[in-house]
Coordinates of C-alpha atoms and ligand atoms in Angstrom, one line a residue:
M1 CA -0.3 0.1 0.0
Y2 CA 1.3 3.6 -0.8
S3 CA 0.8 6.3 1.8
T4 CA -1.3 9.1 0.8
M5 CA 0.9 11.8 2.0
Q6 CA 2.3 14.7 0.1
D7 CA 5.6 14.4 -1.3
V8 CA 7.1 17.8 -0.7
Q9 CA 11.0 17.9 -1.1
L10 CA 13.0 19.1 1.8
N11 CA 14.7 21.8 0.0
I12 CA 17.0 24.6 2.0
S13 CA 15.0 27.2 0.2
R14 CA 12.2 26.1 2.3
L15 CA 14.1 27.0 5.7
L16 CA 15.2 30.3 4.3
E17 CA 11.8 31.4 3.3
H18 CA 10.4 30.1 6.4
G19 CA 13.0 31.9 8.7
R20 CA 12.4 35.2 6.7
R21 CA 8.7 35.4 7.0
V22 CA 7.9 33.5 10.3
H23 CA 10.8 34.9 12.1
G24 CA 11.5 38.0 10.2
G25 CA 12.4 39.6 13.4
S26 CA 14.9 37.3 14.6
T27 CA 18.5 38.9 14.3
V28 CA 22.3 38.1 13.1
T29 CA 24.8 40.1 15.1
T30 CA 28.2 40.2 13.7
W31 CA 30.9 41.5 16.1
T32 CA 33.1 44.4 14.4
G33 CA 35.5 45.2 16.9
E34 CA 33.9 48.7 17.1
A35 CA 31.6 50.4 19.4
E36 CA 28.5 48.6 18.1
P37 CA 28.4 45.4 16.4
H38 CA 26.3 45.2 13.1
R39 CA 22.7 43.8 13.1
R40 CA 20.5 42.4 10.5
T41 CA 17.2 40.5 10.8
F42 CA 16.2 37.4 9.2
A43 CA 13.6 39.4 7.0
E44 CA 16.9 41.4 5.7
I45 CA 19.0 38.2 5.5
G46 CA 15.8 36.8 3.3
D47 CA 15.9 39.6 1.1
R48 CA 19.7 39.7 0.5
A49 CA 20.2 36.1 0.1
A50 CA 17.6 36.4 -2.8
Q51 CA 19.5 39.5 -4.2
L52 CA 22.8 37.5 -4.0
A53 CA 21.2 34.6 -5.9
N54 CA 19.8 36.8 -8.5
A55 CA 23.7 38.4 -9.0
L56 CA 25.1 35.0 -9.0
R57 CA 22.9 33.8 -11.9
D58 CA 22.7 37.1 -13.7
E59 CA 26.0 38.6 -13.4
L60 CA 28.0 35.6 -12.7
G61 CA 26.5 33.1 -14.7
I62 CA 26.2 30.4 -11.8
E63 CA 24.0 27.4 -12.8
P64 CA 22.5 24.6 -10.9
G65 CA 25.4 22.1 -9.7
D66 CA 28.1 24.9 -10.1
V67 CA 30.3 25.0 -6.9
T68 CA 30.6 28.5 -5.3
A69 CA 33.0 28.6 -2.5
T70 CA 33.4 30.7 0.6
L71 CA 36.5 31.9 2.5
M72 CA 34.6 33.7 5.2
W73 CA 34.6 34.3 9.0
N74 CA 31.2 33.7 10.9
N75 CA 29.2 36.5 10.0
A76 CA 25.8 37.8 8.3
E77 CA 27.0 37.6 4.7
H78 CA 28.3 34.1 5.1
V79 CA 25.0 33.2 6.4
E80 CA 23.3 34.8 3.3
A81 CA 25.9 32.8 1.1
Y82 CA 24.7 29.6 3.2
F83 CA 21.0 30.2 2.0
A84 CA 21.4 31.9 -1.4
I85 CA 23.8 29.1 -3.0
P86 CA 22.1 25.7 -2.2
S87 CA 18.8 27.4 -2.6
M88 CA 19.4 28.1 -6.3
G89 CA 20.6 24.8 -6.9
A90 CA 24.3 25.6 -6.7
V91 CA 26.8 23.9 -4.5
L92 CA 28.1 25.9 -1.5
H93 CA 31.9 24.9 -0.5
T94 CA 33.0 26.4 2.5
L95 CA 37.0 26.7 2.7
N96 CA 38.9 26.3 5.9
L97 CA 40.9 29.4 6.2
R98 CA 43.4 28.0 8.6
L99 CA 44.6 25.2 6.3
P100 CA 48.0 25.3 4.8
P101 CA 48.1 27.1 1.5
E102 CA 49.0 24.0 -0.5
Q103 CA 45.9 22.0 0.8
L104 CA 43.6 25.0 0.2
V105 CA 44.8 25.0 -3.4
W106 CA 44.4 21.3 -3.6
I107 CA 41.0 21.4 -2.2
V108 CA 39.5 24.2 -4.5
N109 CA 41.1 22.5 -7.6
H110 CA 39.7 19.2 -6.4
A111 CA 36.0 20.6 -6.0
A112 CA 36.5 22.8 -9.1
D113 CA 35.0 25.9 -7.5
R114 CA 34.1 28.6 -10.2
V115 CA 33.5 31.6 -7.5
V116 CA 35.1 32.7 -4.2
L117 CA 33.2 34.7 -1.9
V118 CA 35.8 35.8 0.4
N119 CA 36.1 38.4 3.3
G120 CA 38.4 41.5 2.6
S121 CA 40.4 40.6 5.7
L122 CA 41.4 37.4 4.2
L123 CA 42.7 38.7 1.1
P124 CA 46.2 38.4 1.9
L125 CA 45.6 34.7 2.2
L126 CA 43.8 33.9 -1.0
A127 CA 45.8 36.5 -3.3
P128 CA 49.0 34.4 -3.6
L129 CA 46.8 31.3 -4.4
L130 CA 44.9 32.5 -7.2
P131 CA 47.7 31.9 -9.9
H132 CA 47.3 28.1 -8.9
L133 CA 43.5 28.1 -9.1
P134 CA 42.5 27.9 -12.7
T135 CA 39.0 27.1 -12.1
V136 CA 38.2 30.1 -10.4
E137 CA 36.5 32.8 -12.7
H138 CA 35.1 35.4 -10.0
I139 CA 36.2 36.8 -6.7
V140 CA 33.4 38.3 -4.4
V141 CA 34.9 40.5 -1.7
A142 CA 32.9 41.2 1.4
G143 CA 33.8 43.5 4.7
P144 CA 36.8 45.7 5.1
G145 CA 40.5 44.9 4.0
D146 CA 42.7 45.9 1.5
R147 CA 41.6 45.0 -2.1
S148 CA 44.9 46.0 -3.6
V149 CA 46.4 42.7 -3.2
L150 CA 44.4 41.3 -6.2
D151 CA 45.9 43.6 -8.4
G152 CA 47.0 41.6 -11.3
V153 CA 46.7 38.2 -9.8
A154 CA 42.6 38.0 -9.8
P155 CA 40.3 37.1 -12.4
R156 CA 37.2 39.3 -12.2
V157 CA 36.8 41.1 -8.9
H158 CA 33.1 42.2 -7.6
E159 CA 32.3 44.1 -4.4
Y160 CA 29.9 42.0 -2.6
E161 CA 27.5 45.0 -1.8
E162 CA 27.7 46.7 -5.2
L163 CA 26.9 43.4 -6.8
I164 CA 23.8 42.6 -4.8
A165 CA 22.6 46.3 -4.7
G166 CA 19.1 47.0 -6.3
R167 CA 18.7 43.5 -7.5
P168 CA 15.2 41.7 -6.6
T169 CA 14.7 40.6 -3.2
T170 CA 12.8 37.7 -4.4
Y171 CA 14.1 34.5 -6.8
P172 CA 12.2 31.8 -8.0
W173 CA 13.6 29.2 -6.0
P174 CA 13.7 25.7 -8.1
E175 CA 11.9 22.8 -6.8
L176 CA 14.9 20.6 -6.3
D177 CA 15.3 16.7 -5.8
E178 CA 15.9 16.7 -2.1
R179 CA 18.9 14.3 -2.7
T180 CA 20.7 17.0 -4.9
A181 CA 24.0 18.2 -3.5
A182 CA 23.5 21.5 -1.4
A183 CA 26.7 21.9 0.2
M184 CA 30.4 20.3 0.7
C185 CA 32.9 20.4 3.3
Y186 CA 36.4 18.7 3.4
T187 CA 37.5 17.0 6.3
S188 CA 40.2 18.7 7.9
G189 CA 42.8 16.1 7.4
T190 CA 43.9 15.3 11.0
T191 CA 44.7 12.0 10.0
G192 CA 45.5 11.9 6.5
D193 CA 44.5 13.7 2.9
P194 CA 41.5 16.0 3.1
K195 CA 38.3 14.1 1.9
G196 CA 35.1 16.0 0.4
V197 CA 31.9 15.3 2.1
V198 CA 28.9 16.5 0.1
Y199 CA 25.6 17.1 2.1
S200 CA 22.2 17.1 0.3
H201 CA 19.2 19.2 0.9
R202 CA 17.6 16.3 2.5
S203 CA 20.4 15.6 4.9
I204 CA 20.8 19.3 6.0
Y205 CA 17.3 19.8 6.7
L206 CA 16.9 16.6 8.7
H207 CA 20.1 17.3 10.6
S208 CA 18.6 21.0 11.2
M209 CA 15.5 19.4 12.9
Q210 CA 17.7 17.1 15.1
V211 CA 20.0 20.0 16.3
N212 CA 16.8 21.9 17.4
M213 CA 15.3 19.0 19.4
A214 CA 15.4 19.3 23.1
E215 CA 17.4 16.4 23.2
S216 CA 20.2 18.0 21.2
M217 CA 20.8 21.8 21.5
A218 CA 17.1 23.0 22.2
L219 CA 17.0 26.1 20.3
T220 CA 14.1 28.5 20.0
D221 CA 13.6 32.0 19.0
R222 CA 13.9 32.7 22.9
D223 CA 17.5 31.8 22.4
T224 CA 20.6 33.8 21.1
T225 CA 23.6 31.2 20.0
L226 CA 26.9 32.4 20.1
I227 CA 28.5 30.5 16.9
V228 CA 32.2 30.3 17.5
V229 CA 32.5 27.2 15.6
P230 CA 33.6 28.4 12.1
Q231 CA 31.0 28.0 9.3
F232 CA 33.8 26.1 7.5
H233 CA 34.0 23.5 10.2
V234 CA 31.1 21.3 9.3
N235 CA 28.9 24.1 8.7
A236 CA 29.1 25.5 12.0
W237 CA 28.0 22.3 13.3
G238 CA 24.4 22.7 11.4
L239 CA 23.6 26.1 13.6
P240 CA 23.0 28.7 10.8
H241 CA 20.5 26.1 9.1
A242 CA 19.0 25.0 12.3
T243 CA 18.4 28.6 13.5
L244 CA 16.6 29.7 10.4
M245 CA 14.1 27.1 11.1
T246 CA 13.1 28.2 14.5
G247 CA 14.2 31.9 14.6
V248 CA 17.2 31.5 16.9
N249 CA 19.1 34.7 17.1
M250 CA 22.7 34.3 16.1
L251 CA 25.7 36.1 17.3
M252 CA 28.7 35.8 14.9
P253 CA 32.2 36.7 16.1
D254 CA 33.5 37.3 12.7
R255 CA 37.4 37.5 13.1
F256 CA 37.4 38.3 16.7
L257 CA 37.8 34.8 18.2
Q258 CA 40.3 35.6 20.9
P259 CA 39.2 35.0 24.4
A260 CA 39.2 38.7 25.5
P261 CA 36.8 39.8 22.7
L262 CA 34.6 36.6 23.1
A263 CA 34.4 37.1 26.9
E264 CA 33.4 40.8 26.0
M265 CA 30.6 39.6 23.4
I266 CA 29.2 37.3 26.0
E267 CA 28.8 39.8 28.7
R268 CA 27.2 42.4 26.3
E269 CA 25.3 40.6 24.1
R270 CA 24.0 37.9 26.4
P271 CA 23.8 34.8 24.5
T272 CA 21.9 31.8 26.1
H273 CA 23.7 29.1 24.2
A274 CA 27.2 28.7 22.5
A275 CA 29.2 26.2 20.5
A276 CA 32.9 25.7 20.2
V277 CA 35.6 23.2 20.5
P278 CA 37.3 22.7 23.9
T279 CA 40.4 24.8 22.9
I280 CA 38.4 27.7 22.8
W281 CA 36.7 27.2 26.2
Q282 CA 40.3 26.4 27.8
G283 CA 41.2 30.0 26.4
L284 CA 38.0 31.7 27.6
L285 CA 38.5 30.0 31.2
A286 CA 41.7 31.6 31.6
E287 CA 40.6 34.9 30.5
V288 CA 37.7 35.2 32.7
T289 CA 39.7 33.9 35.5
A290 CA 42.3 36.9 35.0
N291 CA 39.6 39.2 33.9
P292 CA 36.0 38.3 35.4
R293 CA 33.3 38.9 33.2
D294 CA 29.5 38.2 33.4
L295 CA 28.8 35.0 31.5
S296 CA 25.5 34.0 33.6
S297 CA 23.1 34.4 30.3
M298 CA 25.0 31.4 28.8
T299 CA 23.1 28.5 30.5
H300 CA 24.0 26.0 28.0
V301 CA 27.0 25.2 25.8
T302 CA 27.6 22.4 23.2
I303 CA 31.2 21.3 23.2
G304 CA 32.9 18.9 20.9
G305 CA 35.0 18.1 18.2
A306 CA 37.6 16.8 20.4
A307 CA 37.1 15.4 24.1
C308 CA 36.1 17.6 26.6
P309 CA 38.0 17.3 29.8
P310 CA 36.0 16.8 32.8
S311 CA 38.0 19.2 34.7
L312 CA 36.8 21.9 32.2
M313 CA 33.2 21.1 32.7
E314 CA 33.6 21.5 36.5
A315 CA 35.3 24.8 36.0
Y316 CA 32.4 26.0 33.9
D317 CA 29.7 24.6 36.4
K318 CA 31.2 27.1 39.1
L319 CA 30.6 29.8 36.6
G320 CA 27.0 28.5 36.1
V321 CA 27.6 27.6 32.5
R322 CA 26.8 23.9 31.6
L323 CA 28.9 22.5 29.0
C324 CA 27.3 19.6 27.2
H325 CA 29.5 17.2 25.5
A326 CA 28.8 16.1 21.5
W327 CA 30.5 14.0 19.6
G328 CA 30.6 14.1 15.6
M329 CA 32.5 14.3 12.5
T330 CA 32.5 16.0 9.1
E331 CA 31.0 12.9 7.8
T332 CA 28.2 13.2 10.3
S333 CA 27.2 16.6 9.5
P334 CA 28.2 16.5 12.4
L335 CA 25.6 15.6 15.2
G336 CA 26.2 12.1 16.2
T337 CA 25.7 12.0 20.2
M338 CA 25.0 14.6 22.9
A339 CA 25.4 14.0 26.6
H340 CA 22.3 15.0 28.2
P341 CA 22.0 12.6 31.3
P342 CA 18.4 10.7 31.5
A343 CA 15.6 12.2 33.6
G344 CA 15.2 11.8 37.1
L345 CA 18.9 12.2 38.3
G346 CA 20.5 14.3 41.1
A347 CA 23.6 16.3 40.1
E348 CA 25.9 13.4 41.6
E349 CA 24.2 10.8 39.4
E350 CA 24.2 12.8 36.4
W351 CA 28.0 13.2 36.3
P352 CA 29.0 9.9 34.9
Y353 CA 26.7 10.7 31.9
R354 CA 28.0 14.2 31.5
V355 CA 31.5 13.0 30.9
T356 CA 30.5 10.4 28.1
Q357 CA 30.5 11.5 24.6
G358 CA 26.7 11.1 24.8
R359 CA 23.7 9.4 23.9
F360 CA 22.7 8.5 20.1
P361 CA 19.5 10.2 18.7
A362 CA 17.0 8.0 16.7
G363 CA 18.5 9.3 13.6
V364 CA 21.9 7.9 14.1
E365 CA 22.3 4.0 14.3
A366 CA 25.4 2.7 16.0
R367 CA 27.7 -0.5 16.5
L368 CA 30.8 -1.3 17.6
V369 CA 33.2 -3.6 15.6
G370 CA 36.0 -5.8 17.7
P371 CA 39.4 -6.2 15.9
G372 CA 38.2 -9.5 14.4
G373 CA 35.2 -7.9 12.8
D374 CA 32.5 -9.1 15.3
H375 CA 30.0 -6.7 16.4
L376 CA 30.4 -6.1 20.2
P377 CA 27.5 -5.9 22.9
W378 CA 26.2 -2.6 24.3
D379 CA 27.6 -3.6 27.9
G380 CA 29.7 -0.6 28.6
T381 CA 32.9 -2.8 28.8
S382 CA 33.4 -4.2 25.2
A383 CA 35.7 -1.8 23.4
G384 CA 35.6 -1.6 19.6
E385 CA 35.6 0.7 16.4
L386 CA 32.2 2.8 16.4
E387 CA 30.2 2.4 12.9
V388 CA 27.3 4.8 12.3
R389 CA 24.5 4.9 9.5
G390 CA 21.9 7.4 9.1
T391 CA 20.1 9.9 7.0
W392 CA 22.8 12.6 7.7
I393 CA 25.9 10.3 7.7
A394 CA 28.1 10.3 4.5
G395 CA 27.9 7.1 2.7
A396 CA 30.8 8.1 0.1
Y397 CA 33.5 10.8 -0.7
F398 CA 33.4 13.2 -3.5
G399 CA 35.4 12.8 -6.6
G400 CA 38.0 9.9 -6.6
A401 CA 40.5 9.5 -9.3
D402 CA 37.7 8.8 -11.9
G403 CA 35.7 11.7 -10.7
E404 CA 33.0 9.3 -9.2
A405 CA 32.2 9.2 -5.5
F406 CA 34.4 6.7 -3.7
R407 CA 34.2 4.3 -0.6
P408 CA 37.5 3.7 0.9
E409 CA 37.6 0.2 2.5
D410 CA 39.0 1.8 5.8
K411 CA 36.2 4.3 5.9
F412 CA 33.1 2.2 4.8
S413 CA 31.9 -1.6 5.8
E414 CA 31.0 -3.6 3.2
D415 CA 27.3 -3.0 4.1
G416 CA 27.6 0.6 3.9
W417 CA 28.1 1.7 7.5
L418 CA 30.6 4.9 8.2
K419 CA 33.7 3.4 9.9
T420 CA 34.5 6.5 12.3
G421 CA 38.0 5.6 13.4
D422 CA 37.1 6.3 16.9
V423 CA 37.3 3.4 19.5
G424 CA 35.1 3.3 22.2
I425 CA 32.2 1.5 24.6
I426 CA 28.4 1.9 24.6
S427 CA 26.5 1.4 27.7
P428 CA 23.2 -0.4 27.8
D429 CA 21.2 2.7 27.5
G430 CA 23.0 4.1 24.5
Y431 CA 25.7 6.2 26.1
L432 CA 29.2 6.3 24.1
T433 CA 32.4 7.0 25.6
L434 CA 35.2 7.1 23.1
T435 CA 38.7 5.9 24.5
D436 CA 40.7 7.1 21.8
R437 CA 41.0 7.7 17.9
A438 CA 42.1 4.3 16.6
K439 CA 45.3 6.1 15.4
D440 CA 46.2 7.8 18.5
V441 CA 45.5 4.7 20.9
I442 CA 48.9 3.8 22.5
K443 CA 49.7 -0.1 21.9
S444 CA 52.0 -1.2 24.6
G445 CA 52.9 -4.8 25.1
G446 CA 49.7 -6.1 23.5
E447 CA 47.4 -3.6 25.7
W448 CA 45.9 -0.5 24.7
I449 CA 46.3 2.8 26.6
S450 CA 43.9 5.5 26.2
S451 CA 45.8 8.7 25.5
V452 CA 42.4 10.8 26.0
E453 CA 42.4 9.0 29.5
L454 CA 46.0 10.3 30.4
E455 CA 45.0 13.8 29.3
N456 CA 41.8 14.2 30.9
A457 CA 43.6 13.0 34.4
L458 CA 46.7 15.6 33.6
M459 CA 44.6 18.5 32.8
A460 CA 43.0 18.0 36.2
H461 CA 46.1 18.9 37.9
P462 CA 45.8 22.4 39.0
A463 CA 49.4 23.4 37.5
V464 CA 48.5 22.1 34.2
A465 CA 46.8 24.2 31.5
E466 CA 46.8 21.7 28.6
A467 CA 48.2 18.4 28.2
A468 CA 48.7 15.9 25.0
V469 CA 49.8 12.3 25.1
V470 CA 50.9 10.7 22.0
A471 CA 52.4 6.9 21.3
V472 CA 56.4 6.9 20.8
P473 CA 58.2 3.7 19.8
D474 CA 59.7 1.9 22.5
E475 CA 62.1 -1.1 22.0
R476 CA 60.5 -3.3 24.9
W477 CA 56.8 -2.8 24.6
G478 CA 56.2 -1.5 21.1
E479 CA 54.9 1.8 21.9
R480 CA 54.8 3.8 25.2
P481 CA 52.9 7.1 26.2
L482 CA 54.9 10.4 25.9
A483 CA 53.3 13.3 27.9
T484 CA 53.8 16.8 26.8
V485 CA 52.7 19.5 29.2
V486 CA 51.7 23.2 29.0
L487 CA 51.8 24.5 32.5
K488 CA 49.7 27.5 33.6
E489 CA 51.4 30.8 33.8
G490 CA 53.8 31.1 36.8
A491 CA 53.0 27.4 37.7
T492 CA 55.6 24.9 38.4
A493 CA 55.1 21.0 38.6
D494 CA 58.0 18.4 38.5
Y495 CA 57.5 15.1 36.6
E496 CA 57.3 12.7 39.4
T497 CA 54.6 14.9 41.1
L498 CA 52.5 14.7 38.0
K499 CA 53.0 11.1 37.6
T500 CA 52.1 10.4 41.2
F501 CA 49.2 12.2 40.7
L502 CA 48.1 10.4 37.7
A503 CA 48.3 7.3 39.7
T504 CA 46.4 8.6 42.9
E505 CA 43.9 11.2 41.8
G506 CA 43.6 10.1 38.2
G507 CA 43.2 6.5 39.0
I508 CA 45.5 5.4 36.2
A509 CA 47.0 2.0 36.3
K510 CA 50.7 1.7 37.1
W511 CA 51.5 0.2 33.8
Q512 CA 49.9 2.8 31.8
L513 CA 51.9 5.8 33.3
P514 CA 54.1 7.5 31.1
E515 CA 57.7 7.6 31.7
R516 CA 58.6 10.0 29.0
W517 CA 57.8 13.7 29.8
A518 CA 58.3 17.3 28.3
V519 CA 57.1 20.5 29.1
V520 CA 56.2 22.5 25.8
P521 CA 55.1 26.2 25.5
A522 CA 51.7 25.0 23.6
V523 CA 50.3 22.0 22.3
P524 CA 50.1 22.3 18.5
K525 CA 46.7 22.8 16.9
T526 CA 45.1 21.7 13.8
S527 CA 43.4 23.9 11.3
V528 CA 40.1 23.3 13.5
G529 CA 41.7 23.7 16.9
K530 CA 42.3 19.9 17.9
F531 CA 45.4 18.6 19.2
D532 CA 47.4 17.9 16.2
K533 CA 49.4 14.6 17.4
K534 CA 50.9 14.1 13.9
V535 CA 52.9 17.1 14.6
I536 CA 54.0 15.8 18.3
R537 CA 55.1 12.7 17.3
R538 CA 57.3 14.1 14.3
Q539 CA 58.7 16.8 16.8
Y540 CA 59.7 13.8 19.1
A541 CA 60.9 11.9 16.2
E542 CA 63.2 14.4 15.1
G543 CA 64.3 15.1 18.5
E544 CA 62.9 18.7 18.9
L545 CA 61.3 18.0 22.2
D546 CA 63.4 18.1 25.7
V547 CA 62.3 14.8 26.9
T548 CA 62.9 13.8 30.4
Q549 CA 63.0 9.7 31.1
L550 CA 62.0 8.9 34.6
Ligands
ADP1 P1 39.2 15.5 11.2 O1 39.0 14.1 11.5 O2 39.8 15.9 10.1 O3 39.7 15.8 12.5 P2 36.5 16.0 12.2 O4 36.1 17.5 12.6 O5 35.6 15.6 11.2 O6 37.9 16.4 11.1 O7 36.9 15.2 13.3 C1 36.0 14.2 13.9 C2 36.8 13.6 15.0 O8 36.7 14.4 16.0 C3 36.0 12.4 15.4 O9 36.3 11.1 14.7 C4 36.8 12.3 16.9 O10 37.9 11.5 16.7 C5 36.9 13.6 17.0 N1 35.9 14.1 18.1 C6 34.8 14.9 17.9 N2 34.3 15.0 19.0 C7 34.6 14.5 20.0 C8 34.3 14.2 21.2 N3 33.2 15.0 21.8 N4 35.2 13.6 22.1 C9 36.1 12.8 21.5 N5 36.6 13.3 20.2 C10 35.9 13.5 19.3

């Protein structure tokens, strides 16, 4: 029997039209670094997105399926591009402005971007790359910054505001098959070459509904969300799409991502929610410890992209800010899990749930696969590689050698599940605890040591600001942990003390305790602010670290 329901396609243009009409008064506030931030309503965003689409079609010749890139901070113009480009049937490609130049060149060429929308402040980054980007025909520049760096190297250059001015504020959005490509994002390459993930209108629409659900970020038009996670990092975790759906006000930091302006933004604009990786929250904590600010408006925060140390959660609890741990990947749109404890528990009982990566929503199916390929039980102890599937989970990567989508064996199972490369356990009630990335686990004498567990335990020490632990080769055991530690300003701690702390306070088994230690000025970070363990391993191999062996 067939259903009798209408078959309306889940198009992004529907989110835009809904947001501008029903939530026309909601706002996007962009930090400017000047006395006043810049404010634009959803109604204005809707008008301007239509104007941009008209300009892209009529002036730049963009057609359905053409890839249009952005090299932009989080701001109102970037939100306009987020909706204009997919809604007209083209594909939005967000470029990660922190990638090394050669990777950016590789990615733009791989995706065959025809246009790059760029913030003026990022032109010094883009200009030298242009001679190596043969597919790019147009550059559209928005916001402040010296344009002269484009002289002689750029194809056609347009000013964003001039380009859209006077154009119609409506657009005949095409009715698209919801499986059409809407946006693409390359993995940040923490563990290998970047790979392109192409989201569909359908996947983004369904993911937006999940983001807003009370069991996820619970966002409504009563909220203002501070979107620190970049729009080029998995679509800012889906937030700009989700906000148009329910009228959530957006607070956009633009290029002001340092702890001091973030603290000022929170105190002045009073967001109720925020989203960012742990490094940002570490930095903000140090800032507000030195220069106290009122963060009290920000009652709930989504933290993920890397393991959140429990000590960080505790510190923010004391400030009245509740961090909710989430797990996801570029391949998962990214919402995979969120760590809201089950109902009916007191604060003490909630804690063991809050420090997990969280619970899977109905849209994400999960399984654990053991070293021999067997599926493991959700018993809270059996550890294996996490595999997932669902409507917003990637089933392939964009453009292999022959231009077709490809499914590398190490990333997809034979029956089509995504292999996450993350190792962990799942409790009987569906809470995921990750012990490590498969590539970061320390394999010592046939046993596994979790680098994340050691890091979390070390970061609970009062003298330690950050700690990263990597596997290094060891003649006797195969691999052993190397602990690199960043001390808080003015703090001291000797290695024996830290090692004892791990064993006593941290509850780490004796055989897992690191014997190699190094104090470092900073932990190297990837383009999206995660610990870059590849770099630490290389520094060790090349003798660049001052290592003490206990
Ligand atoms: P990349 O793989 O290039 O770093 P992603 O942003 O897609 O780019 O990273 C996804 C990975 O980040 C996950 O596979 C996982 O290893 C890690 N990660 C994300 N969230 C968490 C979390 N809450 N706890 C631990 N690891 C996490």
